[in-house]
Coordinates of C-alpha atoms and ligand atoms in Angstrom, one line a residue:
A1 CA 19.5 9.9 13.8
K2 CA 21.6 12.9 14.3
A3 CA 25.4 12.7 14.5
R4 CA 26.6 13.8 18.0
G5 CA 29.6 15.6 16.9
R6 CA 32.3 15.8 14.1
N7 CA 34.9 13.5 15.9
G8 CA 32.5 11.3 17.8
F9 CA 30.9 8.1 16.4
S10 CA 31.5 7.7 12.7
F11 CA 28.3 5.9 11.8
Y12 CA 26.1 8.4 10.0
A13 CA 26.6 12.3 9.6
P14 CA 24.0 12.9 7.0
S15 CA 24.9 16.6 6.7
M16 CA 28.5 15.7 5.7
T17 CA 28.1 12.9 3.4
G18 CA 27.1 12.8 -0.2
E19 CA 24.2 10.9 0.7
G20 CA 23.0 13.7 3.1
V21 CA 23.3 16.3 0.2
E22 CA 21.4 13.9 -2.1
R23 CA 18.8 13.4 0.5
L24 CA 18.4 17.1 1.0
R25 CA 18.3 17.6 -2.7
L26 CA 15.4 14.9 -3.0
E27 CA 13.5 16.4 0.0
T28 CA 13.5 19.9 -1.6
F29 CA 12.4 18.4 -5.0
L30 CA 9.7 16.2 -3.1
R31 CA 8.0 19.1 -1.4
R32 CA 7.2 20.6 -4.9
S33 CA 6.5 17.4 -6.5
I34 CA 2.7 17.6 -6.2
E35 CA 2.1 21.1 -7.3
K36 CA 4.4 20.4 -10.3
D37 CA 2.4 17.3 -11.3
E38 CA 5.1 14.8 -11.0
I39 CA 3.1 12.4 -8.7
F40 CA 0.7 9.9 -10.2
L41 CA -0.7 6.6 -9.3
N42 CA -0.4 3.1 -10.7
Y43 CA -3.0 0.5 -10.0
Q44 CA -2.2 -3.3 -9.6
P45 CA -5.1 -5.5 -10.2
Q46 CA -6.3 -8.0 -7.6
V47 CA -7.9 -11.1 -8.9
E48 CA -9.6 -14.4 -8.2
I49 CA -7.0 -17.0 -8.9
D50 CA -9.7 -19.7 -10.3
T51 CA -11.6 -17.5 -12.5
G52 CA -9.1 -14.5 -13.1
R53 CA -12.0 -12.1 -12.2
L54 CA -11.0 -8.5 -11.1
I55 CA -12.0 -8.0 -7.5
G56 CA -10.1 -4.9 -6.8
V57 CA -7.0 -2.8 -7.3
E58 CA -4.2 -1.7 -5.1
A59 CA -3.2 2.1 -5.9
L60 CA 0.6 2.5 -5.7
V61 CA 2.3 6.1 -5.7
R62 CA 4.9 7.1 -8.4
W63 CA 7.1 10.1 -8.7
N64 CA 8.5 11.1 -11.9
H65 CA 11.1 14.0 -11.7
P66 CA 12.2 15.6 -14.9
E67 CA 15.8 15.3 -14.0
L68 CA 16.0 12.4 -11.7
G69 CA 13.5 10.0 -13.5
L70 CA 11.3 7.7 -12.0
I71 CA 12.0 7.3 -8.3
P72 CA 10.7 4.2 -6.5
P73 CA 8.3 4.6 -3.4
I74 CA 11.0 2.8 -1.2
R75 CA 13.2 5.8 -1.8
F76 CA 10.5 8.7 -1.2
I77 CA 8.1 7.3 1.1
P78 CA 10.4 7.0 4.0
L79 CA 11.7 10.6 3.2
A80 CA 8.0 11.9 2.9
E81 CA 7.4 10.3 6.4
D82 CA 10.4 11.7 8.0
T83 CA 9.7 15.3 6.8
G84 CA 5.8 15.1 7.5
F85 CA 5.2 15.4 3.8
I86 CA 3.5 12.2 3.8
N87 CA 0.4 13.8 5.2
Q88 CA 0.0 16.1 2.1
L89 CA 1.1 13.0 -0.2
G90 CA -1.2 10.7 1.6
K91 CA -4.1 12.9 1.3
W92 CA -3.4 13.5 -2.6
V93 CA -3.0 9.8 -3.1
L94 CA -6.4 9.0 -1.3
H95 CA -8.4 11.7 -3.3
E96 CA -6.8 10.7 -6.6
A97 CA -7.5 7.0 -5.9
C98 CA -11.2 7.7 -5.1
R99 CA -11.6 10.1 -8.0
Q100 CA -10.2 7.4 -10.4
M101 CA -12.6 4.9 -9.2
V102 CA -15.4 7.1 -10.2
R103 CA -13.8 8.1 -13.6
W104 CA -13.4 4.3 -14.4
Q105 CA -16.9 4.0 -13.5
Q106 CA -18.0 6.7 -15.9
A107 CA -16.0 5.2 -18.7
G108 CA -17.8 1.8 -18.2
L109 CA -15.2 0.0 -16.1
H110 CA -16.4 -1.3 -12.7
V111 CA -13.5 -1.9 -10.3
P112 CA -15.1 -3.4 -7.3
K113 CA -12.7 -1.9 -4.6
I114 CA -9.6 0.1 -4.4
A115 CA -6.8 -0.4 -1.7
V116 CA -4.8 2.6 -0.5
N117 CA -1.8 2.4 1.7
L118 CA -1.5 4.5 4.8
S119 CA 1.6 5.4 6.8
A120 CA 1.9 5.6 10.5
K121 CA 2.6 9.2 10.4
Q122 CA -1.0 9.7 8.9
F123 CA -2.7 8.4 12.1
E124 CA -0.6 11.0 14.4
R125 CA -2.8 14.0 13.4
G126 CA -6.0 12.9 14.6
S127 CA -8.0 14.1 11.5
I128 CA -7.6 11.0 9.6
V129 CA -11.3 10.0 9.7
N130 CA -12.6 13.5 8.7
M131 CA -10.1 13.5 5.9
V132 CA -11.4 10.1 4.7
A133 CA -14.9 11.0 5.0
D134 CA -14.5 14.3 3.2
I135 CA -12.7 12.7 0.2
L136 CA -15.5 10.1 0.1
S137 CA -18.4 12.8 0.0
D138 CA -16.2 15.0 -2.5
T139 CA -15.8 12.1 -5.0
G140 CA -19.1 10.3 -4.3
L141 CA -17.4 6.9 -4.1
E142 CA -19.1 4.5 -1.7
P143 CA -17.2 3.9 1.5
Q144 CA -17.3 0.1 1.2
R145 CA -15.3 0.4 -2.1
L146 CA -12.2 2.0 -0.3
Q147 CA -10.0 -0.4 1.5
L148 CA -7.2 1.0 3.6
E149 CA -4.1 -1.0 3.9
V150 CA -1.9 -0.8 7.1
T151 CA 0.9 -2.8 8.4
E152 CA 1.0 -4.5 11.9
S153 CA 3.6 -2.0 13.0
V154 CA 1.3 0.8 12.3
I155 CA -1.3 -0.9 14.4
M156 CA 0.9 -1.7 17.2
N157 CA 3.3 1.4 17.6
T158 CA 0.9 4.1 16.8
G159 CA -0.9 5.5 19.7
D160 CA -4.4 6.1 18.7
A161 CA -4.4 3.9 15.5
M162 CA -6.9 1.5 17.1
V163 CA -9.2 4.2 17.7
F164 CA -9.1 5.7 14.3
I165 CA -9.3 2.3 12.7
N166 CA -12.7 1.8 14.6
D167 CA -13.9 5.2 13.4
L168 CA -12.9 4.4 9.9
H169 CA -14.9 1.1 10.0
S170 CA -17.7 3.1 11.4
I171 CA -18.0 5.2 8.4
G172 CA -18.0 2.1 6.2
V173 CA -14.3 1.9 5.1
A174 CA -12.7 -1.5 4.8
L175 CA -9.3 -2.5 6.3
A176 CA -6.6 -4.7 5.2
I177 CA -3.6 -5.7 7.1
D178 CA -0.7 -5.4 4.8
D179 CA 2.6 -7.3 4.8
F180 CA 1.0 -9.7 7.3
G181 CA 3.4 -11.9 9.2
T182 CA 6.4 -9.8 8.9
G183 CA 5.7 -7.2 11.6
Y184 CA 5.9 -7.5 15.5
S185 CA 2.6 -9.0 16.0
S186 CA 0.5 -9.9 18.9
L187 CA -2.2 -11.7 17.1
A188 CA -4.7 -10.4 19.9
Y189 CA -5.3 -7.2 18.1
L190 CA -6.9 -9.0 15.2
K191 CA -9.9 -9.8 17.2
Q192 CA -10.2 -6.5 18.6
L193 CA -10.1 -4.7 15.1
P194 CA -12.6 -4.6 12.4
V195 CA -10.3 -6.1 9.8
Q196 CA -11.6 -7.7 6.7
T197 CA -8.5 -8.8 4.9
L198 CA -5.1 -10.2 5.5
K199 CA -2.3 -9.7 2.8
I200 CA 0.3 -12.3 2.8
D201 CA 3.6 -10.6 2.4
R202 CA 5.5 -11.4 -0.7
S203 CA 8.5 -12.6 1.2
F204 CA 6.4 -15.9 2.1
I205 CA 5.2 -16.4 -1.5
K206 CA 8.4 -15.8 -3.2
D207 CA 10.0 -19.2 -2.2
I208 CA 7.1 -21.4 -1.9
S209 CA 8.0 -24.7 -3.5
T210 CA 11.5 -24.4 -2.3
D211 CA 11.3 -23.2 1.4
V212 CA 9.2 -25.4 3.6
N213 CA 9.0 -22.8 6.4
D214 CA 7.5 -20.2 4.0
E215 CA 5.1 -22.7 3.0
A216 CA 4.2 -23.3 6.5
I217 CA 3.9 -19.6 7.3
A218 CA 1.6 -19.0 4.1
I219 CA -0.5 -22.1 5.1
A220 CA -0.8 -20.8 8.7
I221 CA -1.9 -17.3 7.7
I222 CA -4.7 -18.8 5.3
Q223 CA -5.9 -20.9 8.1
L224 CA -5.9 -18.1 10.6
G225 CA -7.9 -15.9 8.0
K226 CA -10.3 -18.5 7.4
S227 CA -10.9 -19.3 11.0
M228 CA -11.5 -15.7 11.7
N229 CA -13.6 -15.2 8.8
L230 CA -11.3 -12.9 7.0
S231 CA -10.4 -12.8 3.4
V232 CA -6.8 -13.6 2.5
I233 CA -5.0 -12.3 -0.4
A234 CA -1.3 -13.2 -1.5
E235 CA 0.9 -10.5 -2.8
G236 CA 3.7 -10.9 -5.2
V237 CA 2.4 -14.0 -7.0
E238 CA 4.7 -14.5 -9.9
T239 CA 4.3 -18.2 -11.0
D240 CA 1.6 -20.6 -11.8
E241 CA 3.3 -22.9 -9.0
Q242 CA 2.6 -20.2 -6.5
A243 CA -1.0 -19.7 -7.6
A244 CA -1.5 -23.5 -7.6
F245 CA -0.2 -23.9 -4.2
L246 CA -2.5 -21.0 -2.8
L247 CA -5.6 -22.6 -4.5
R248 CA -4.7 -25.9 -3.1
H249 CA -4.5 -24.5 0.4
G250 CA -7.5 -22.6 0.2
C251 CA -6.5 -18.9 -0.7
N252 CA -8.3 -17.9 -3.9
L253 CA -7.2 -14.2 -4.0
A254 CA -3.9 -12.8 -5.5
Q255 CA -2.2 -9.8 -6.8
G256 CA 1.3 -10.1 -8.6
Y257 CA 3.2 -9.9 -11.8
L258 CA 1.5 -13.3 -12.8
Y259 CA -1.6 -11.4 -13.2
S260 CA -0.5 -7.8 -13.8
R261 CA 2.2 -5.4 -13.2
P262 CA 0.8 -2.1 -11.8
L263 CA -0.8 -0.3 -14.5
S264 CA -1.7 3.4 -15.6
S265 CA -5.4 4.4 -15.3
D266 CA -5.6 4.4 -19.0
D267 CA -3.9 0.8 -19.3
M268 CA -6.5 -0.4 -16.7
L269 CA -9.1 0.7 -18.8
A270 CA -7.8 -0.8 -22.1
R271 CA -7.1 -4.0 -20.4
W272 CA -10.2 -4.6 -18.2
Q273 CA -13.0 -2.6 -19.8
K274 CA -15.7 -5.2 -21.2
Ligands
C2E301 P1 3.3 -2.7 -0.8 O1 2.3 -2.0 -0.1 O2 3.8 -4.1 -0.3 O3 3.0 -2.9 -2.3 C1 3.5 -4.0 -3.2 C2 4.7 -3.7 -3.9 O4 5.1 -5.0 -4.4 C3 4.6 -2.7 -5.1 O5 5.9 -2.1 -5.2 C4 4.3 -3.6 -6.1 O6 4.6 -3.0 -7.5 C5 5.2 -4.8 -6.0 N1 4.8 -6.0 -6.5 C6 3.6 -6.3 -6.8 N2 3.4 -7.5 -7.3 C7 4.7 -8.0 -7.4 C8 5.4 -9.2 -7.9 O7 4.8 -10.2 -8.3 N3 6.6 -9.3 -7.8 C9 7.6 -8.4 -7.1 N4 8.8 -8.4 -7.1 N5 6.9 -7.2 -6.9 C10 5.6 -7.1 -7.0 P2 6.1 -0.4 -5.2 O8 4.9 0.0 -6.0 O9 7.6 -0.2 -5.5 O10 5.7 0.0 -3.8 C11 6.6 -0.2 -2.7 C12 6.1 0.0 -1.4 O11 5.9 1.5 -1.1 C13 4.6 -0.5 -1.1 O12 4.7 -1.9 -0.7 C14 4.3 0.5 0.1 O13 4.7 -0.1 1.3 C15 4.8 1.7 -0.3 N6 3.8 2.4 -1.1 C16 3.5 2.6 -2.3 N7 2.5 3.5 -2.6 C17 2.3 3.9 -1.5 C18 1.3 5.1 -0.9 O14 0.6 5.6 -1.6 N8 1.3 5.3 0.3 C19 2.2 4.8 1.3 N9 2.2 5.2 2.6 N10 3.0 3.8 0.9 C20 3.0 3.4 -0.5
CA302 CA1 0.3 -2.4 0.3
CA303 CA1 2.2 -5.4 0.9
CA304 CA1 5.3 -6.4 0.9

Protein backbone atom coordinates (compact mmCIF):
# COMPACT_ATOMS: atom_id res chain seq x y z
CA ALA A 1 0.00 0.00 0.00
CA LYS A 2 1.38 3.37 -0.96
CA ALA A 3 0.72 6.54 0.99
CA ARG A 4 -1.33 9.09 -0.90
CA GLY A 5 0.36 12.23 0.33
CA ARG A 6 2.35 13.67 3.14
CA ASN A 7 -0.62 15.17 4.89
CA GLY A 8 -3.20 12.63 3.87
CA PHE A 9 -4.16 9.55 5.78
CA SER A 10 -1.70 8.82 8.48
CA PHE A 11 -1.82 5.06 8.24
CA TYR A 12 1.33 3.73 6.60
CA ALA A 13 3.86 5.77 4.79
CA PRO A 14 6.62 3.22 4.50
CA SER A 15 9.17 5.51 2.90
CA MET A 16 9.10 7.85 5.87
CA THR A 17 9.06 5.49 8.78
CA GLY A 18 11.86 3.59 10.42
CA GLU A 19 10.00 0.50 9.44
CA GLY A 20 10.20 1.53 5.79
CA VAL A 21 13.92 2.07 6.00
CA GLU A 22 14.35 -1.28 7.69
CA ARG A 23 12.30 -2.94 5.01
CA LEU A 24 14.33 -1.37 2.23
CA ARG A 25 17.54 -2.53 3.89
CA LEU A 26 16.17 -6.04 4.27
CA GLU A 27 15.07 -6.01 0.64
CA THR A 28 18.54 -4.99 -0.53
CA PHE A 29 20.16 -7.72 1.54
CA LEU A 30 17.61 -10.29 0.44
CA ARG A 31 18.36 -9.74 -3.24
CA ARG A 32 21.92 -10.89 -2.72
CA SER A 33 21.21 -13.60 -0.17
CA ILE A 34 21.31 -16.53 -2.57
CA GLU A 35 24.56 -15.61 -4.29
CA LYS A 36 26.10 -14.95 -0.87
CA ASP A 37 25.16 -18.43 0.30
CA GLU A 38 23.05 -17.15 3.17
CA ILE A 39 19.99 -19.18 2.25
CA PHE A 40 19.62 -22.80 3.31
CA LEU A 41 16.94 -25.34 4.09
CA ASN A 42 15.82 -27.13 7.20
CA TYR A 43 13.78 -30.29 7.04
CA GLN A 44 10.98 -31.20 9.39
CA PRO A 45 10.15 -34.90 9.62
CA GLN A 46 6.61 -36.09 8.99
CA VAL A 47 5.81 -39.32 10.78
CA GLU A 48 3.24 -42.03 11.28
CA ILE A 49 1.91 -41.45 14.78
CA ASP A 50 1.45 -45.10 15.76
CA THR A 51 4.81 -46.43 14.49
CA GLY A 52 7.00 -43.31 14.50
CA ARG A 53 8.02 -44.23 10.94
CA LEU A 54 9.37 -41.42 8.74
CA ILE A 55 7.00 -40.76 5.84
CA GLY A 56 8.56 -37.56 4.54
CA VAL A 57 9.95 -34.15 5.35
CA GLU A 58 8.85 -30.59 4.75
CA ALA A 59 11.54 -28.27 3.42
CA LEU A 60 11.57 -24.94 5.28
CA VAL A 61 13.68 -22.08 4.02
CA ARG A 62 16.13 -20.23 6.32
CA TRP A 63 18.06 -17.00 5.87
CA ASN A 64 21.14 -16.37 7.95
CA HIS A 65 22.44 -12.86 7.42
CA PRO A 66 25.95 -12.12 8.79
CA GLU A 67 24.82 -8.93 10.55
CA LEU A 68 21.14 -9.48 11.16
CA GLY A 69 21.40 -13.11 12.17
CA LEU A 70 18.76 -15.71 11.46
CA ILE A 71 15.69 -14.07 9.96
CA PRO A 72 12.44 -16.07 10.16
CA PRO A 73 10.55 -16.84 6.94
CA ILE A 74 7.49 -14.90 8.11
CA ARG A 75 9.69 -11.80 7.83
CA PHE A 76 11.29 -12.38 4.45
CA ILE A 77 8.81 -14.52 2.47
CA PRO A 78 6.21 -11.71 2.26
CA LEU A 79 8.99 -9.32 1.26
CA ALA A 80 10.21 -11.73 -1.38
CA GLU A 81 6.64 -12.04 -2.66
CA ASP A 82 6.18 -8.27 -2.87
CA THR A 83 9.44 -7.72 -4.72
CA GLY A 84 9.20 -10.66 -7.09
CA PHE A 85 12.35 -12.21 -5.62
CA ILE A 86 10.20 -15.18 -4.61
CA ASN A 87 10.53 -16.60 -8.10
CA GLN A 88 14.29 -16.88 -7.78
CA LEU A 89 14.07 -17.99 -4.17
CA GLY A 90 11.33 -20.52 -4.84
CA LYS A 91 13.32 -22.04 -7.66
CA TRP A 92 16.41 -22.28 -5.49
CA VAL A 93 14.41 -23.94 -2.69
CA LEU A 94 12.88 -26.48 -5.04
CA HIS A 95 16.20 -27.33 -6.61
CA GLU A 96 17.99 -27.65 -3.28
CA ALA A 97 15.17 -29.78 -1.82
CA CYS A 98 15.29 -32.23 -4.73
CA ARG A 99 19.09 -32.34 -4.71
CA GLN A 100 19.06 -33.08 -0.98
CA MET A 101 16.74 -36.04 -1.44
CA VAL A 102 19.25 -37.56 -3.85
CA ARG A 103 22.19 -36.81 -1.51
CA TRP A 104 20.42 -38.51 1.39
CA GLN A 105 19.67 -41.48 -0.81
CA GLN A 106 23.35 -41.75 -1.74
CA ALA A 107 24.27 -41.57 1.95
CA GLY A 108 21.90 -44.43 2.71
CA LEU A 109 18.93 -42.49 4.03
CA HIS A 110 15.69 -43.07 2.19
CA VAL A 111 13.26 -40.21 2.77
CA PRO A 112 10.01 -41.26 1.05
CA LYS A 113 9.00 -37.77 0.00
CA ILE A 114 9.77 -34.10 0.34
CA ALA A 115 7.16 -31.35 0.65
CA VAL A 116 8.00 -27.89 -0.70
CA ASN A 117 5.96 -24.73 -0.15
CA LEU A 118 4.83 -22.67 -3.13
CA SER A 119 3.74 -19.03 -3.10
CA ALA A 120 0.93 -17.62 -5.21
CA LYS A 121 3.41 -15.45 -7.09
CA GLN A 122 5.15 -18.55 -8.41
CA PHE A 123 2.01 -19.42 -10.36
CA GLU A 124 1.84 -16.09 -12.10
CA ARG A 125 4.66 -16.59 -14.54
CA GLY A 126 3.21 -19.54 -16.36
CA SER A 127 6.44 -21.52 -16.42
CA ILE A 128 6.10 -23.34 -13.12
CA VAL A 129 5.48 -26.75 -14.65
CA ASN A 130 8.54 -26.48 -16.90
CA MET A 131 10.60 -25.29 -13.98
CA VAL A 132 9.56 -28.27 -11.83
CA ALA A 133 10.08 -30.72 -14.69
CA ASP A 134 13.57 -29.30 -15.37
CA ILE A 135 14.55 -29.57 -11.72
CA LEU A 136 13.31 -33.14 -11.51
CA SER A 137 15.22 -34.22 -14.58
CA ASP A 138 18.31 -32.31 -13.49
CA THR A 139 18.40 -33.92 -10.06
CA GLY A 140 16.97 -37.28 -11.04
CA LEU A 141 14.37 -37.26 -8.26
CA GLU A 142 11.25 -39.28 -9.04
CA PRO A 143 8.25 -36.94 -9.42
CA GLN A 144 6.13 -38.97 -6.97
CA ARG A 145 8.63 -38.15 -4.23
CA LEU A 146 7.99 -34.43 -4.57
CA GLN A 147 4.90 -32.94 -2.95
CA LEU A 148 4.07 -29.30 -3.48
CA GLU A 149 2.21 -27.46 -0.71
CA VAL A 150 -0.18 -24.69 -1.63
CA THR A 151 -2.71 -22.87 0.52
CA GLU A 152 -6.39 -22.53 -0.25
CA SER A 153 -5.94 -18.87 -1.04
CA VAL A 154 -3.33 -19.70 -3.68
CA ILE A 155 -5.84 -21.99 -5.34
CA MET A 156 -8.79 -19.67 -5.05
CA ASN A 157 -7.14 -16.36 -5.88
CA THR A 158 -4.56 -17.20 -8.48
CA GLY A 159 -5.87 -17.05 -12.00
CA ASP A 160 -4.34 -20.12 -13.58
CA ALA A 161 -3.43 -22.06 -10.46
CA MET A 162 -5.97 -24.78 -11.22
CA VAL A 163 -4.51 -25.29 -14.69
CA PHE A 164 -0.94 -25.43 -13.42
CA ILE A 165 -1.87 -27.78 -10.61
CA ASN A 166 -3.40 -30.16 -13.11
CA ASP A 167 -0.25 -29.88 -15.24
CA LEU A 168 1.92 -30.62 -12.22
CA HIS A 169 -0.21 -33.65 -11.49
CA SER A 170 0.21 -34.83 -15.06
CA ILE A 171 3.99 -34.95 -14.63
CA GLY A 172 3.52 -37.05 -11.49
CA VAL A 173 4.09 -34.49 -8.74
CA ALA A 174 1.91 -34.75 -5.60
CA LEU A 175 -0.07 -31.88 -4.13
CA ALA A 176 -1.01 -30.98 -0.55
CA ILE A 177 -3.34 -28.25 0.66
CA ASP A 178 -1.46 -26.39 3.38
CA ASP A 179 -3.04 -24.71 6.42
CA PHE A 180 -6.29 -26.40 5.49
CA GLY A 181 -9.36 -24.80 7.03
CA THR A 182 -7.87 -21.35 7.56
CA GLY A 183 -8.42 -19.90 4.12
CA TYR A 184 -11.43 -18.75 2.28
CA SER A 185 -12.61 -22.02 0.94
CA SER A 186 -15.22 -23.26 -1.30
CA LEU A 187 -14.78 -26.97 -0.76
CA ALA A 188 -15.90 -27.45 -4.35
CA TYR A 189 -12.36 -27.04 -5.61
CA LEU A 190 -11.34 -30.19 -3.75
CA LYS A 191 -13.24 -32.46 -6.07
CA GLN A 192 -11.86 -30.73 -9.15
CA LEU A 193 -8.24 -30.87 -8.15
CA PRO A 194 -5.81 -33.78 -8.10
CA VAL A 195 -5.00 -33.27 -4.42
CA GLN A 196 -3.63 -36.16 -2.34
CA THR A 197 -3.14 -34.57 1.06
CA LEU A 198 -4.77 -32.11 3.47
CA LYS A 199 -2.65 -30.51 6.16
CA ILE A 200 -4.64 -29.54 9.25
CA ASP A 201 -3.41 -26.13 10.32
CA ARG A 202 -1.58 -25.83 13.61
CA SER A 203 -4.14 -23.30 14.86
CA PHE A 204 -6.70 -26.12 15.16
CA ILE A 205 -4.27 -28.54 16.76
CA LYS A 206 -2.91 -26.10 19.31
CA ASP A 207 -5.94 -26.01 21.61
CA ILE A 208 -7.14 -29.55 21.21
CA SER A 209 -8.33 -30.75 24.64
CA THR A 210 -9.33 -27.23 25.74
CA ASP A 211 -11.29 -25.84 22.80
CA VAL A 212 -14.23 -27.95 21.65
CA ASN A 213 -14.63 -25.90 18.48
CA ASP A 214 -11.07 -26.61 17.39
CA GLU A 215 -11.62 -30.27 18.17
CA ALA A 216 -14.75 -30.25 16.04
CA ILE A 217 -12.92 -28.65 13.14
CA ALA A 218 -10.03 -31.10 13.34
CA ILE A 219 -12.45 -34.03 13.38
CA ALA A 220 -14.40 -32.59 10.45
CA ILE A 221 -11.22 -32.21 8.36
CA ILE A 222 -10.17 -35.79 9.15
CA GLN A 223 -13.62 -37.05 8.12
CA LEU A 224 -13.65 -34.97 4.97
CA GLY A 225 -10.24 -36.31 4.00
CA LYS A 226 -11.31 -39.87 4.66
CA SER A 227 -14.47 -39.61 2.65
CA MET A 228 -12.59 -38.12 -0.28
CA ASN A 229 -9.78 -40.65 -0.04
CA LEU A 230 -7.15 -38.08 0.85
CA SER A 231 -4.41 -38.45 3.38
CA VAL A 232 -4.62 -36.03 6.26
CA ILE A 233 -1.61 -34.83 8.19
CA ALA A 234 -1.72 -32.66 11.30
CA GLU A 235 0.85 -29.90 11.65
CA GLY A 236 2.19 -28.38 14.84
CA VAL A 237 1.69 -31.47 17.00
CA GLU A 238 3.47 -30.73 20.27
CA THR A 239 1.95 -33.00 22.90
CA ASP A 240 1.09 -36.65 23.46
CA GLU A 241 -2.51 -35.61 24.15
CA GLN A 242 -2.78 -34.06 20.70
CA ALA A 243 -1.27 -37.13 19.08
CA ALA A 244 -3.63 -39.44 20.99
CA PHE A 245 -6.61 -37.31 19.98
CA LEU A 246 -5.60 -37.48 16.32
CA LEU A 247 -5.07 -41.22 16.40
CA ARG A 248 -8.41 -41.71 18.14
CA HIS A 249 -10.13 -39.79 15.37
CA GLY A 250 -8.44 -41.56 12.52
CA CYS A 251 -5.50 -39.30 11.67
CA ASN A 252 -2.23 -41.22 11.77
CA LEU A 253 0.10 -38.66 10.18
CA ALA A 254 1.75 -35.78 11.98
CA GLN A 255 4.45 -33.17 11.90
CA GLY A 256 5.47 -31.13 14.91
CA TYR A 257 7.88 -30.51 17.74
CA LEU A 258 6.67 -33.65 19.54
CA TYR A 259 8.48 -35.64 16.86
CA SER A 260 11.13 -33.23 15.70
CA ARG A 261 11.96 -29.61 15.12
CA PRO A 262 13.09 -28.72 11.61
CA LEU A 263 16.61 -30.16 11.19
CA SER A 264 19.68 -29.43 9.09
CA SER A 265 20.42 -31.97 6.35
CA ASP A 266 23.24 -33.42 8.47
CA ASP A 267 21.06 -33.73 11.55
CA MET A 268 18.47 -35.52 9.41
CA LEU A 269 21.13 -38.07 8.51
CA ALA A 270 22.39 -38.42 12.06
CA ARG A 271 18.92 -38.91 13.42
CA TRP A 272 17.28 -41.09 10.78
CA GLN A 273 19.98 -43.03 8.95
CA LYS A 274 19.57 -46.74 9.81
P1 LIG B 1 4.10 -23.58 7.18
O1 LIG B 1 4.20 -24.02 5.77
O2 LIG B 1 2.78 -23.72 7.86
O3 LIG B 1 5.25 -24.36 7.95
C1 LIG B 1 5.12 -24.85 9.25
C2 LIG B 1 5.74 -23.90 10.25
O4 LIG B 1 5.39 -24.35 11.55
C3 LIG B 1 7.25 -23.86 10.21
O5 LIG B 1 7.64 -22.55 10.59
C4 LIG B 1 7.63 -24.85 11.30
O6 LIG B 1 8.92 -24.65 11.83
C5 LIG B 1 6.56 -24.56 12.31
N1 LIG B 1 6.29 -25.70 13.19
C6 LIG B 1 6.37 -27.00 12.89
N2 LIG B 1 6.01 -27.77 13.93
C7 LIG B 1 5.68 -26.92 14.93
C8 LIG B 1 5.21 -27.11 16.27
O7 LIG B 1 5.04 -28.23 16.76
N3 LIG B 1 4.96 -25.99 17.00
C9 LIG B 1 5.15 -24.74 16.49
N4 LIG B 1 4.90 -23.70 17.29
N5 LIG B 1 5.57 -24.53 15.22
C10 LIG B 1 5.84 -25.60 14.46
P2 LIG B 1 8.72 -21.74 9.75
O8 LIG B 1 9.81 -22.65 9.29
O9 LIG B 1 9.08 -20.54 10.56
O10 LIG B 1 7.92 -21.30 8.46
C11 LIG B 1 6.87 -20.39 8.55
C12 LIG B 1 6.14 -20.28 7.24
O11 LIG B 1 6.99 -19.71 6.23
C13 LIG B 1 5.70 -21.61 6.66
O12 LIG B 1 4.53 -22.02 7.31
C14 LIG B 1 5.50 -21.24 5.21
O13 LIG B 1 4.27 -20.62 5.02
C15 LIG B 1 6.60 -20.23 4.99
N6 LIG B 1 7.74 -20.90 4.34
C16 LIG B 1 8.76 -21.59 4.87
N7 LIG B 1 9.60 -22.04 3.92
C17 LIG B 1 9.08 -21.62 2.73
C18 LIG B 1 9.48 -21.77 1.36
O14 LIG B 1 10.47 -22.41 1.01
N8 LIG B 1 8.67 -21.18 0.42
C19 LIG B 1 7.55 -20.48 0.76
N9 LIG B 1 6.82 -19.93 -0.23
N10 LIG B 1 7.14 -20.35 2.03
C20 LIG B 1 7.89 -20.90 3.00
CA1 LIG C 1 3.80 -25.77 4.59
CA1 LIG D 1 1.24 -25.32 7.12
CA1 LIG E 1 0.26 -23.25 9.41
